[in-house]
CSV table of C-alpha atoms in Angstrom, one decimal:
chain,number,residue,atom,x,y,z
J,1,LYS,CA,-19.0,14.7,66.6
J,2,ILE,CA,-20.2,15.0,63.0
J,3,THR,CA,-21.7,18.0,61.2
J,4,ARG,CA,-24.9,17.7,59.1
J,5,ALA,CA,-22.8,18.3,56.0
J,6,GLU,CA,-20.5,15.4,56.8
J,7,ALA,CA,-23.4,13.1,57.6
J,8,VAL,CA,-25.2,14.0,54.4
J,9,ALA,CA,-22.1,13.6,52.3
J,10,ILE,CA,-21.5,10.1,53.8
J,11,ILE,CA,-25.1,9.0,53.3
J,12,ASN,CA,-25.2,10.3,49.7
J,13,ARG,CA,-22.0,8.4,48.8
J,14,MET,CA,-23.3,5.3,50.4
J,15,LEU,CA,-26.5,5.5,48.3
J,16,GLY,CA,-24.7,6.5,45.1
J,17,ARG,CA,-26.4,9.9,45.0
J,18,VAL,CA,-24.3,12.3,43.0
J,19,LEU,CA,-25.1,15.9,42.0
J,20,ALA,CA,-22.3,18.1,40.7
J,21,LYS,CA,-22.4,21.7,42.0
J,22,ASN,CA,-22.7,23.1,38.5
J,23,ASN,CA,-25.9,21.0,38.0
J,24,VAL,CA,-27.8,22.4,41.0
J,25,PRO,CA,-30.8,24.4,39.7
J,26,GLN,CA,-30.2,28.1,40.3
J,27,SER,CA,-33.6,28.5,41.8
J,28,LEU,CA,-32.4,26.4,44.8
J,29,TYR,CA,-29.3,28.4,45.6
J,30,HIS,CA,-30.8,30.1,48.6
J,31,ILE,CA,-33.1,27.6,50.2
J,32,TYR,CA,-30.8,27.3,53.2
J,33,PRO,CA,-29.8,30.8,54.5
J,34,ASP,CA,-26.8,29.3,56.3
J,35,LEU,CA,-25.4,27.4,53.3
J,36,THR,CA,-23.5,29.3,50.6
J,37,THR,CA,-23.0,27.9,47.1
J,38,SER,CA,-19.3,27.9,47.8
J,39,HIS,CA,-19.7,25.5,50.8
J,40,TRP,CA,-18.0,22.1,50.1
J,41,ALA,CA,-21.2,20.2,50.7
J,42,PHE,CA,-23.6,22.5,49.0
J,43,ALA,CA,-24.6,20.1,46.3
J,44,ASP,CA,-24.8,17.2,48.8
J,45,MET,CA,-27.2,19.1,50.9
J,46,ILE,CA,-29.5,20.0,48.0
J,47,GLU,CA,-29.3,16.4,46.6
J,48,ALA,CA,-30.4,15.0,49.9
J,49,SER,CA,-33.2,17.4,50.8
J,50,VAL,CA,-35.0,18.3,47.5
J,51,SER,CA,-37.3,15.7,45.9
J,52,HIS,CA,-36.4,15.4,42.3
J,53,GLU,CA,-36.4,13.3,39.1
J,54,TYR,CA,-33.1,12.9,37.2
J,55,GLU,CA,-31.2,11.3,34.4
J,56,TRP,CA,-27.7,10.0,34.6
J,57,GLU,CA,-25.0,11.6,32.5
J,58,ASP,CA,-21.3,11.0,32.8
J,59,GLY,CA,-21.6,9.6,36.3
J,60,THR,CA,-23.7,12.4,37.8
J,61,GLU,CA,-27.3,13.4,38.1
J,62,ILE,CA,-28.9,15.8,35.7
J,63,TRP,CA,-32.1,17.0,37.3
J,64,ILE,CA,-35.2,17.1,35.0
J,65,GLY,CA,-37.7,18.0,37.6
J,66,TRP,CA,-37.9,19.0,41.3
J,67,LYS,CA,-40.4,20.1,43.9
């Protein structure tokens, strides 16, 4: 068995998708009522589920726009 968080984290890493928790836009903190900002896969879930434009900085994504 695998959780959605584990699956998303694996897929993000396979695709090279990296969003640091401190770079998640605050307006997206509560889009999932069952996912707290302290959850280990919080940034992975946002990265995988929100359409966005980004720039690379120090090995992570800096979002410059999202829908």
